[in-house]
Short mmCIF file of C-alpha atoms and ligand atoms in Angstrom, two decimals:
data_model
loop_
_atom_site.label_atom_id
_atom_site.label_comp_id
_atom_site.label_asym_id
_atom_site.label_seq_id
_atom_site.Cartn_x
_atom_site.Cartn_y
_atom_site.Cartn_z
CA MET A 1278 263.87 257.83 45.42
CA ARG A 1279 264.37 257.12 49.07
CA VAL A 1280 264.03 253.41 49.93
CA LEU A 1281 263.91 252.08 53.41
CA ILE A 1282 265.12 248.49 53.70
CA SER A 1283 264.24 246.48 56.81
CA GLY A 1284 267.01 243.90 57.65
CA ALA A 1285 270.74 244.08 57.23
CA GLY A 1286 271.29 240.33 56.67
CA VAL A 1287 272.06 239.09 53.21
CA ALA A 1288 269.29 240.45 50.99
CA GLY A 1289 269.08 243.83 52.55
CA PRO A 1290 272.74 245.02 52.11
CA THR A 1291 272.77 243.47 48.69
CA LEU A 1292 269.79 245.44 47.66
CA ALA A 1293 271.30 248.60 49.28
CA PHE A 1294 274.43 248.04 47.12
CA TRP A 1295 272.74 247.90 43.93
CA LEU A 1296 270.08 250.71 44.69
CA LEU A 1297 272.97 252.92 45.55
CA ARG A 1298 274.66 252.23 42.31
CA HIS A 1299 271.46 252.84 40.36
CA GLY A 1300 271.11 256.32 41.98
CA PHE A 1301 268.50 255.57 44.70
CA THR A 1302 268.98 256.54 48.38
CA PRO A 1303 268.73 253.42 50.41
CA THR A 1304 268.49 253.40 54.29
CA LEU A 1305 268.78 250.17 56.22
CA VAL A 1306 267.05 249.45 59.58
CA GLU A 1307 268.30 246.43 61.57
CA SER A 1308 266.88 245.18 64.73
CA ALA A 1309 270.01 243.76 66.02
CA PRO A 1310 272.38 246.28 67.88
CA ARG A 1311 275.15 245.48 65.38
CA LEU A 1312 275.90 243.26 62.43
CA ARG A 1313 275.33 239.62 63.44
CA THR A 1314 278.77 237.83 62.81
CA GLY A 1315 279.71 234.16 62.57
CA GLY A 1316 276.76 231.75 62.86
CA TYR A 1317 276.22 228.57 61.09
CA ILE A 1318 278.13 227.52 57.95
CA ILE A 1319 276.30 228.01 54.55
CA ASP A 1320 277.12 226.68 51.18
CA PHE A 1321 277.33 229.50 48.76
CA TRP A 1322 276.93 229.02 44.93
CA GLY A 1323 274.72 229.44 42.01
CA ALA A 1324 273.33 232.69 40.58
CA GLY A 1325 274.01 234.49 43.84
CA PHE A 1326 277.65 233.67 43.45
CA GLU A 1327 277.60 235.52 40.12
CA VAL A 1328 275.91 238.43 41.78
CA ALA A 1329 278.65 238.54 44.39
CA ASN A 1330 281.21 238.49 41.53
CA ARG A 1331 279.46 241.47 39.82
CA MET A 1332 279.62 243.22 43.27
CA GLY A 1333 283.53 242.64 43.41
CA LEU A 1334 282.90 240.61 46.60
CA LEU A 1335 284.82 237.54 45.71
CA PRO A 1336 288.20 238.77 47.20
CA LEU A 1337 286.34 239.38 50.52
CA ILE A 1338 284.41 236.14 50.47
CA ARG A 1339 286.89 233.53 49.30
CA PRO A 1340 289.41 234.00 52.24
CA ARG A 1341 286.68 233.72 54.70
CA GLY A 1342 285.30 230.56 53.11
CA TYR A 1343 286.23 227.00 53.23
CA ILE A 1344 286.62 224.54 50.31
CA VAL A 1345 285.14 221.41 52.02
CA GLN A 1346 286.94 218.13 50.74
CA GLU A 1347 284.58 215.51 52.04
CA MET A 1348 281.13 214.87 53.59
CA ARG A 1349 281.50 211.99 55.92
CA VAL A 1350 278.78 209.94 57.68
CA VAL A 1351 279.98 208.08 60.86
CA ASN A 1352 278.48 205.25 62.92
CA ASP A 1353 278.21 204.93 66.74
CA ALA A 1354 281.96 204.27 66.97
CA GLY A 1355 282.89 207.05 64.74
CA LYS A 1356 283.86 204.88 61.83
CA ALA A 1357 283.13 206.27 58.36
CA VAL A 1358 280.19 204.54 56.70
CA VAL A 1359 279.96 207.00 53.89
CA ARG A 1360 282.52 209.24 52.32
CA VAL A 1361 281.56 211.78 49.62
CA PRO A 1362 284.40 213.66 48.03
CA THR A 1363 282.94 217.16 47.40
CA GLU A 1364 284.99 218.36 44.41
CA VAL A 1365 281.98 217.67 42.22
CA PHE A 1366 280.35 220.81 43.67
CA VAL A 1367 283.35 222.91 42.83
CA GLU A 1368 283.84 221.20 39.51
CA ALA A 1369 280.20 221.56 38.46
CA THR A 1370 280.15 225.24 39.40
CA ARG A 1371 283.56 225.99 37.83
CA GLY A 1372 284.98 227.05 41.23
CA GLY A 1373 281.86 229.17 42.06
CA PHE A 1374 281.20 227.30 45.29
CA THR A 1375 282.41 228.00 48.86
CA SER A 1376 281.31 227.20 52.44
CA ILE A 1377 281.22 230.25 54.70
CA PRO A 1378 279.70 231.30 58.04
CA ARG A 1379 276.49 233.13 57.20
CA GLY A 1380 277.58 236.21 59.27
CA ASP A 1381 280.91 236.45 57.44
CA LEU A 1382 279.07 236.50 54.11
CA ALA A 1383 276.63 239.25 55.39
CA ALA A 1384 279.71 241.17 56.79
CA ALA A 1385 281.36 241.02 53.53
CA ILE A 1386 278.25 242.33 51.57
CA TYR A 1387 277.91 245.13 54.31
CA GLU A 1388 281.56 246.11 54.04
CA SER A 1389 281.06 246.68 50.38
CA LEU A 1390 278.67 249.55 51.16
CA GLU A 1391 281.73 251.41 52.40
CA GLY A 1392 279.76 253.40 54.95
CA LYS A 1393 277.72 255.02 52.20
CA VAL A 1394 274.38 253.75 53.42
CA GLU A 1395 272.69 255.10 56.55
CA THR A 1396 272.05 252.17 58.93
CA LEU A 1397 269.75 252.28 61.93
CA PHE A 1398 271.00 249.55 64.21
CA GLY A 1399 268.98 248.32 67.13
CA ASP A 1400 265.66 249.63 65.70
CA ARG A 1401 262.63 248.33 63.77
CA ILE A 1402 259.52 249.50 61.89
CA VAL A 1403 256.49 249.35 64.14
CA HIS A 1404 253.95 251.06 61.90
CA ILE A 1405 253.61 251.49 58.04
CA ASP A 1406 251.21 254.03 56.73
CA GLU A 1407 251.01 254.51 52.92
CA THR A 1408 249.51 257.74 51.65
CA GLY A 1409 249.40 259.33 48.26
CA ASP A 1410 252.97 260.87 48.68
CA GLY A 1411 254.83 258.02 50.02
CA VAL A 1412 255.17 255.73 53.00
CA HIS A 1413 255.14 256.97 56.49
CA ILE A 1414 257.13 254.98 58.88
CA THR A 1415 257.11 254.89 62.68
CA PHE A 1416 260.12 253.29 64.24
CA GLU A 1417 260.51 251.76 67.61
CA HIS A 1418 263.12 254.33 68.47
CA ALA A 1419 264.01 256.81 65.67
CA GLU A 1420 261.78 259.75 64.76
CA PRO A 1421 259.04 259.04 62.19
CA ARG A 1422 260.13 259.41 58.49
CA ARG A 1423 258.73 259.40 55.01
CA PHE A 1424 260.20 257.17 52.25
CA ASP A 1425 259.18 256.52 48.62
CA LEU A 1426 259.42 252.73 48.99
CA VAL A 1427 259.93 250.23 51.66
CA VAL A 1428 261.42 246.69 51.27
CA GLY A 1429 261.13 243.97 53.91
CA ALA A 1430 264.46 241.96 53.83
CA ASP A 1431 264.03 240.92 57.39
CA GLY A 1432 264.14 237.17 57.07
CA LEU A 1433 261.91 234.22 57.76
CA HIS A 1434 260.12 235.97 60.68
CA SER A 1435 259.81 239.24 58.72
CA GLY A 1436 258.34 242.13 60.64
CA VAL A 1437 257.32 243.97 57.45
CA ARG A 1438 255.45 240.98 56.20
CA GLN A 1439 253.64 240.62 59.54
CA LEU A 1440 252.76 244.35 59.62
CA LEU A 1441 251.50 244.51 56.12
CA PHE A 1442 250.35 240.98 55.03
CA GLY A 1443 249.29 239.43 58.34
CA GLU A 1444 250.30 236.72 60.62
CA GLU A 1445 253.32 234.49 59.73
CA ALA A 1446 251.15 231.38 60.21
CA GLY A 1447 249.29 232.24 57.11
CA PHE A 1448 252.37 231.95 54.89
CA GLU A 1449 254.76 229.53 56.80
CA LYS A 1450 255.03 225.86 55.71
CA TYR A 1451 256.62 224.05 58.56
CA LEU A 1452 258.54 221.11 57.21
CA GLY A 1453 258.56 218.96 60.39
CA VAL A 1454 262.23 219.56 61.36
CA LYS A 1455 263.84 221.72 63.91
CA VAL A 1456 267.46 223.07 63.72
CA ALA A 1457 269.95 224.22 66.19
CA ALA A 1458 273.43 225.55 65.50
CA PHE A 1459 276.29 226.75 67.75
CA THR A 1460 280.03 227.22 67.80
CA VAL A 1461 282.64 226.55 70.42
CA SER A 1462 286.30 226.97 70.94
CA GLY A 1463 288.90 224.14 71.53
CA TYR A 1464 286.62 221.25 70.73
CA MET A 1465 288.44 217.98 69.92
CA PRO A 1466 288.64 215.93 67.82
CA ARG A 1467 288.93 218.00 64.65
CA ASP A 1468 288.67 216.91 61.04
CA GLU A 1469 289.86 219.73 58.85
CA LEU A 1470 287.66 220.48 55.75
CA VAL A 1471 285.45 217.48 56.43
CA TYR A 1472 281.79 217.83 57.17
CA VAL A 1473 281.09 215.01 59.60
CA MET A 1474 277.58 213.77 60.33
CA TYR A 1475 276.13 211.19 62.70
CA THR A 1476 272.52 210.36 61.72
CA GLN A 1477 269.94 208.25 63.40
CA VAL A 1478 266.28 207.86 62.65
CA GLY A 1479 264.73 211.29 63.31
CA ARG A 1480 267.93 213.16 64.15
CA GLN A 1481 271.34 214.28 63.05
CA VAL A 1482 274.41 215.81 64.53
CA ALA A 1483 276.92 217.44 62.27
CA ARG A 1484 280.28 219.14 63.09
CA PHE A 1485 282.64 221.18 61.09
CA SER A 1486 286.08 222.29 62.21
CA MET A 1487 286.70 226.01 61.47
CA ARG A 1488 289.70 228.38 61.63
CA ASP A 1489 290.91 229.79 64.95
CA ASP A 1490 290.21 226.52 66.78
CA ARG A 1491 286.46 226.96 66.44
CA THR A 1492 283.95 224.15 65.72
CA MET A 1493 280.42 224.55 64.54
CA PHE A 1494 277.57 222.03 65.32
CA LEU A 1495 274.46 221.66 63.57
CA LEU A 1496 271.71 219.63 65.11
CA THR A 1497 268.56 218.73 63.15
CA PHE A 1498 265.61 216.55 64.46
CA GLN A 1499 262.11 215.64 63.41
CA ASP A 1500 259.39 217.25 65.50
CA ASP A 1501 255.76 217.34 64.61
CA ASP A 1502 255.10 220.14 67.17
CA PRO A 1503 256.11 223.52 65.57
CA ALA A 1504 256.34 225.33 69.01
CA ILE A 1505 259.80 226.76 69.83
CA PRO A 1506 260.86 227.01 73.44
CA SER A 1507 261.36 230.74 74.22
CA SER A 1508 264.38 230.71 76.60
CA LEU A 1509 267.86 229.51 75.94
CA ALA A 1510 267.74 227.11 78.86
CA GLU A 1511 264.54 225.58 77.58
CA GLN A 1512 266.03 225.22 74.02
CA LYS A 1513 269.11 223.44 75.40
CA ALA A 1514 266.83 221.17 77.62
CA LEU A 1515 264.79 220.27 74.54
CA LEU A 1516 267.99 219.41 72.68
CA ARG A 1517 269.26 217.34 75.55
CA THR A 1518 266.02 215.36 75.52
CA ARG A 1519 265.94 214.84 71.76
CA PHE A 1520 269.56 213.79 71.46
CA ALA A 1521 269.64 211.72 74.64
CA GLY A 1522 271.17 208.18 74.21
CA GLY A 1523 273.09 209.25 71.04
CA LYS A 1524 276.44 207.49 70.62
CA TRP A 1525 279.43 208.88 68.71
CA GLU A 1526 280.36 212.22 70.22
CA CYS A 1527 276.81 213.06 71.23
CA PRO A 1528 277.46 213.23 75.09
CA GLN A 1529 280.49 215.43 74.44
CA ILE A 1530 278.69 217.71 72.06
CA LEU A 1531 275.75 218.06 74.53
CA ASP A 1532 278.23 219.04 77.17
CA ALA A 1533 279.69 221.69 74.83
CA LEU A 1534 276.20 222.95 74.21
CA ASP A 1535 275.79 223.51 78.01
CA HIS A 1536 278.59 226.05 77.89
CA CYS A 1537 277.57 227.91 74.74
CA SER A 1538 275.84 231.39 75.26
CA GLU A 1539 274.61 231.82 71.64
CA LEU A 1540 272.34 229.29 70.14
CA TYR A 1541 270.52 229.48 66.85
CA PHE A 1542 267.23 227.43 67.30
CA ASP A 1543 264.35 227.60 64.86
CA ARG A 1544 261.83 225.62 62.90
CA VAL A 1545 262.84 224.61 59.34
CA SER A 1546 260.12 226.37 57.30
CA GLN A 1547 259.39 227.86 54.04
CA ILE A 1548 257.50 230.94 53.17
CA HIS A 1549 254.79 230.70 50.43
CA MET A 1550 252.98 234.01 49.66
CA GLY A 1551 251.13 232.62 46.65
CA PRO A 1552 252.31 232.38 43.07
CA ALA A 1553 250.33 235.36 41.75
CA ALA A 1554 252.53 238.12 40.46
CA GLY A 1555 252.31 240.99 42.94
CA SER A 1556 251.71 238.64 45.90
CA TRP A 1557 255.11 239.74 47.43
CA SER A 1558 254.16 243.45 47.25
CA ARG A 1559 251.43 245.76 48.55
CA GLY A 1560 251.46 249.33 47.23
CA ARG A 1561 254.93 250.94 47.71
CA VAL A 1562 256.11 247.96 49.91
CA THR A 1563 257.77 244.75 48.72
CA LEU A 1564 259.66 241.79 50.25
CA VAL A 1565 262.84 240.10 49.24
CA GLY A 1566 264.93 237.11 50.50
CA ASP A 1567 263.55 234.79 53.11
CA ALA A 1568 260.81 237.33 54.07
CA ALA A 1569 259.26 236.74 50.59
CA PHE A 1570 260.12 233.14 49.79
CA CYS A 1571 262.24 231.31 52.34
CA VAL A 1572 263.37 228.08 50.78
CA SER A 1573 264.72 226.76 54.03
CA LEU A 1574 268.06 225.39 54.97
CA LEU A 1575 267.02 222.17 53.08
CA ALA A 1576 267.69 223.99 49.82
CA GLY A 1577 271.29 224.84 50.72
CA GLN A 1578 270.96 228.00 48.58
CA GLY A 1579 268.86 230.61 50.66
CA THR A 1580 271.63 233.18 50.70
CA ALA A 1581 272.44 232.94 46.89
CA LEU A 1582 268.65 233.25 46.12
CA ALA A 1583 268.31 236.20 48.46
CA MET A 1584 271.18 238.01 46.73
CA THR A 1585 269.75 237.19 43.24
CA ALA A 1586 266.32 238.42 44.12
CA ALA A 1587 267.74 241.61 45.50
CA TYR A 1588 269.76 242.13 42.35
CA ILE A 1589 266.75 241.62 40.10
CA LEU A 1590 264.58 243.83 42.15
CA ALA A 1591 267.12 246.71 42.06
CA SER A 1592 267.57 246.18 38.33
CA GLU A 1593 263.84 246.32 37.67
CA LEU A 1594 263.53 249.47 39.76
CA ARG A 1595 266.36 251.06 37.73
CA ARG A 1596 264.54 250.22 34.42
CA SER A 1597 261.07 251.23 35.61
CA GLY A 1598 261.66 255.00 35.72
CA GLY A 1599 259.55 255.50 38.75
CA ASP A 1600 256.83 252.88 37.94
CA TYR A 1601 257.53 250.94 41.08
CA ALA A 1602 254.27 248.92 40.74
CA GLY A 1603 255.54 247.65 37.33
CA ALA A 1604 259.00 246.98 38.73
CA PHE A 1605 257.62 244.95 41.60
CA ALA A 1606 255.47 242.87 39.34
CA ARG A 1607 258.27 242.16 36.79
CA TYR A 1608 260.58 241.27 39.82
CA GLN A 1609 258.11 238.55 40.95
CA GLN A 1610 257.35 237.35 37.33
CA ARG A 1611 261.08 236.83 36.70
CA PHE A 1612 262.10 235.32 40.13
CA GLY A 1613 258.78 233.72 41.48
CA PRO A 1614 258.66 230.52 39.29
CA PHE A 1615 262.39 229.95 39.69
CA VAL A 1616 262.30 230.16 43.46
CA LEU A 1617 259.09 228.07 43.58
CA ALA A 1618 260.88 225.20 41.79
CA LYS A 1619 263.71 225.46 44.42
CA GLN A 1620 261.10 225.34 47.23
CA LYS A 1621 259.62 222.22 45.72
CA SER A 1622 262.89 220.37 45.40
CA ALA A 1623 263.93 221.42 48.84
CA THR A 1624 261.02 219.77 50.70
CA GLY A 1625 262.34 216.32 49.47
CA MET A 1626 265.58 216.94 51.37
CA ALA A 1627 264.12 216.67 54.83
CA SER A 1628 265.09 212.98 54.95
CA PHE A 1629 268.74 214.05 54.49
CA PHE A 1630 268.79 215.91 57.78
CA ALA A 1631 266.42 213.74 59.90
CA PRO A 1632 265.34 210.50 58.13
CA ARG A 1633 261.99 209.29 59.29
CA SER A 1634 262.67 205.57 59.25
CA SER A 1635 265.59 203.07 59.19
CA LEU A 1636 264.85 202.46 55.46
CA GLY A 1637 264.94 206.28 54.87
CA LEU A 1638 268.24 206.42 56.58
CA TRP A 1639 269.70 203.45 54.57
CA LEU A 1640 268.44 204.89 51.31
CA ARG A 1641 269.90 208.26 52.03
CA ASN A 1642 273.31 206.69 52.67
CA VAL A 1643 273.17 204.57 49.64
CA ALA A 1644 272.31 207.77 47.53
CA MET A 1645 275.27 209.59 49.22
CA ASN A 1646 277.63 206.68 48.42
CA LEU A 1647 276.51 206.89 44.74
CA MET A 1648 277.20 210.64 44.71
CA GLY A 1649 280.75 209.86 45.47
CA GLN A 1650 281.23 207.10 42.86
CA GLY A 1651 279.22 206.90 39.73
CA TRP A 1652 280.31 209.47 37.14
CA LEU A 1653 276.73 209.58 35.74
CA VAL A 1654 275.40 210.53 39.08
CA ARG A 1655 278.10 213.08 39.39
CA LEU A 1656 277.08 214.47 36.01
CA ALA A 1657 273.37 214.62 36.92
CA LEU A 1658 274.23 216.18 40.29
CA GLY A 1659 276.41 218.71 38.46
CA ARG A 1660 273.51 219.68 36.29
CA THR A 1661 271.24 220.40 39.21
CA LEU A 1662 273.79 222.93 40.49
CA ILE A 1663 273.53 225.16 37.51
CA ASP A 1664 270.95 227.91 38.14
CA ARG A 1665 268.98 228.61 34.95
CA ILE A 1666 268.01 232.12 35.40
CA ASP A 1667 269.02 234.79 32.89
CA LEU A 1668 270.87 237.79 34.45
CA SER A 1669 272.56 238.86 31.22
CA HIS A 1670 270.53 242.02 30.71
CA ASP A 1671 270.73 243.35 34.31
C1 LIG B 139 270.90 226.24 59.87
C2 LIG B 139 270.72 226.96 58.58
C3 LIG B 139 271.50 226.47 57.51
C4 LIG B 139 271.51 227.07 56.23
N1 LIG B 139 272.30 226.74 55.24
C5 LIG B 139 272.29 227.37 54.12
C6 LIG B 139 273.27 226.97 53.11
O1 LIG B 139 274.03 226.03 53.07
N2 LIG B 139 273.23 227.76 51.96
C7 LIG B 139 272.52 228.88 51.83
O2 LIG B 139 272.58 229.59 50.79
N3 LIG B 139 271.61 229.22 52.76
C8 LIG B 139 271.49 228.50 53.90
N4 LIG B 139 270.64 228.88 54.83
C9 LIG B 139 269.57 229.95 54.55
C10 LIG B 139 270.15 231.29 54.67
O3 LIG B 139 270.68 231.55 55.92
C11 LIG B 139 269.02 232.33 54.48
O4 LIG B 139 268.21 231.85 53.28
C12 LIG B 139 269.54 233.66 54.23
O5 LIG B 139 270.30 234.14 55.31
C13 LIG B 139 268.44 234.68 53.80
O6 LIG B 139 268.93 235.98 53.84
P1 LIG B 139 267.93 237.20 54.19
O7 LIG B 139 268.82 238.44 54.05
O8 LIG B 139 266.69 237.09 53.45
O9 LIG B 139 267.49 236.92 55.73
P2 LIG B 139 268.55 236.89 56.95
O10 LIG B 139 269.95 236.51 56.55
O11 LIG B 139 267.80 236.11 57.99
O12 LIG B 139 268.62 238.37 57.45
C14 LIG B 139 267.55 239.15 57.99
C15 LIG B 139 268.03 240.27 58.74
O13 LIG B 139 266.89 240.94 59.33
C16 LIG B 139 267.03 241.29 60.66
N5 LIG B 139 265.72 241.45 61.20
C17 LIG B 139 264.78 240.46 61.61
N6 LIG B 139 263.61 241.07 61.96
C18 LIG B 139 263.79 242.30 61.86
C19 LIG B 139 262.88 243.46 62.03
N7 LIG B 139 261.71 243.30 62.61
N8 LIG B 139 263.31 244.70 61.84
C20 LIG B 139 264.59 244.98 61.37
N9 LIG B 139 265.53 243.87 61.09
C21 LIG B 139 265.09 242.71 61.32
C22 LIG B 139 267.79 240.17 61.20
O14 LIG B 139 268.46 240.48 62.42
C23 LIG B 139 268.77 239.85 60.00
O15 LIG B 139 269.95 240.64 60.13
C24 LIG B 139 270.65 228.23 55.98
C25 LIG B 139 269.75 228.61 57.15
C26 LIG B 139 269.90 227.92 58.34
C27 LIG B 139 268.88 228.40 59.39
#
């Protein structure tokens, strides 16, 4: 079977890897002109870590990742008011936890394809026409082609979902927070392996010192208006307004922002396509990763979930002997309830990134302090880090 996968991010190349292994012929189409590298730092753990292990990816991932030692909240003067030692994450996952730039994880997955999967960079699907013998695809640039199946792995703002299921607004749940991320070189001060956060009511600035003298900044702020400014200049201007008057290193970080040419800026949203089995699929087309069920950055696990979903989808297709409809249904039956629970628990985390009141901020800091101290809390936290999904038969 020839399978077209839209999106060479995290879910897309993972699916391509497993489909190739199961004897399918995958093709990737990616709208960016080349693989997107670097980007914001993600925490990578859970069932997706095990999938990466089964792909033989850990030797590629570990050297590019960081084992963060501490999460630190600082006050106006830069003095630590909360310190959370983070070894609990590593302990609870038995070493299956790393923090890595999203693009580096995506690149490691893509490298594992060893050039065996055709990839159309700088292109996208503009029309999908399903007939009795397959799916006829019109691309923006390449010649039209026929495939047996199509998978949308093209992220939160999925083009495949839009073409087949309708407007994003029908599925998007905006969580009232916006996020911006950028990296710069040569920023001082540095705190190696410490994730430093400065939080005020409604907004937070975080920085993380990376290798090669790079520093990543993650800015989150509460905003009831879901509109995103379209140009880079307007996005920077909005951030300047929303972080004006901030103490600590805010003025210096806003100056660094002025000089960056690449900025990630988006709404913090989830995608809900409905719990019914089959709601991620239509005919010969299905969705995977953020395109189907974005949990948002609040879950801290979107990449691992994207990889696990891709793994299960490939496994169900292998088992189905051509019954793709059955495979799509079983894929969602197995993964849908699991990811729905992740979405639910993630929505409660908005106050971590942009607390709505002084009380909310105080409570968050108390909770973080407890995380670092009480062994019972550490035990409970450890339990929440174990993904209860059975991959033993895949
Ligand atoms: C700031 C931030 C912090 C995060 N932190 C974490 C974290 O700590 N841990 C974690 O696990 N996850 C985290 N996430 C979530 C994680 O990044 C996503 O869940 C994950 O990348 C989803 O993978 P994906 O392959 O589904 O989509 P993506 O990684 O978004 O990949 C989609 C790909 O499709 C391409 N594309 C888009 N549109 C089209 C189109 N029309 N045609 C063709 N190609 C297209 C894109 O260029 C991209 O390459 C975070 C997200 C953000 C924004």
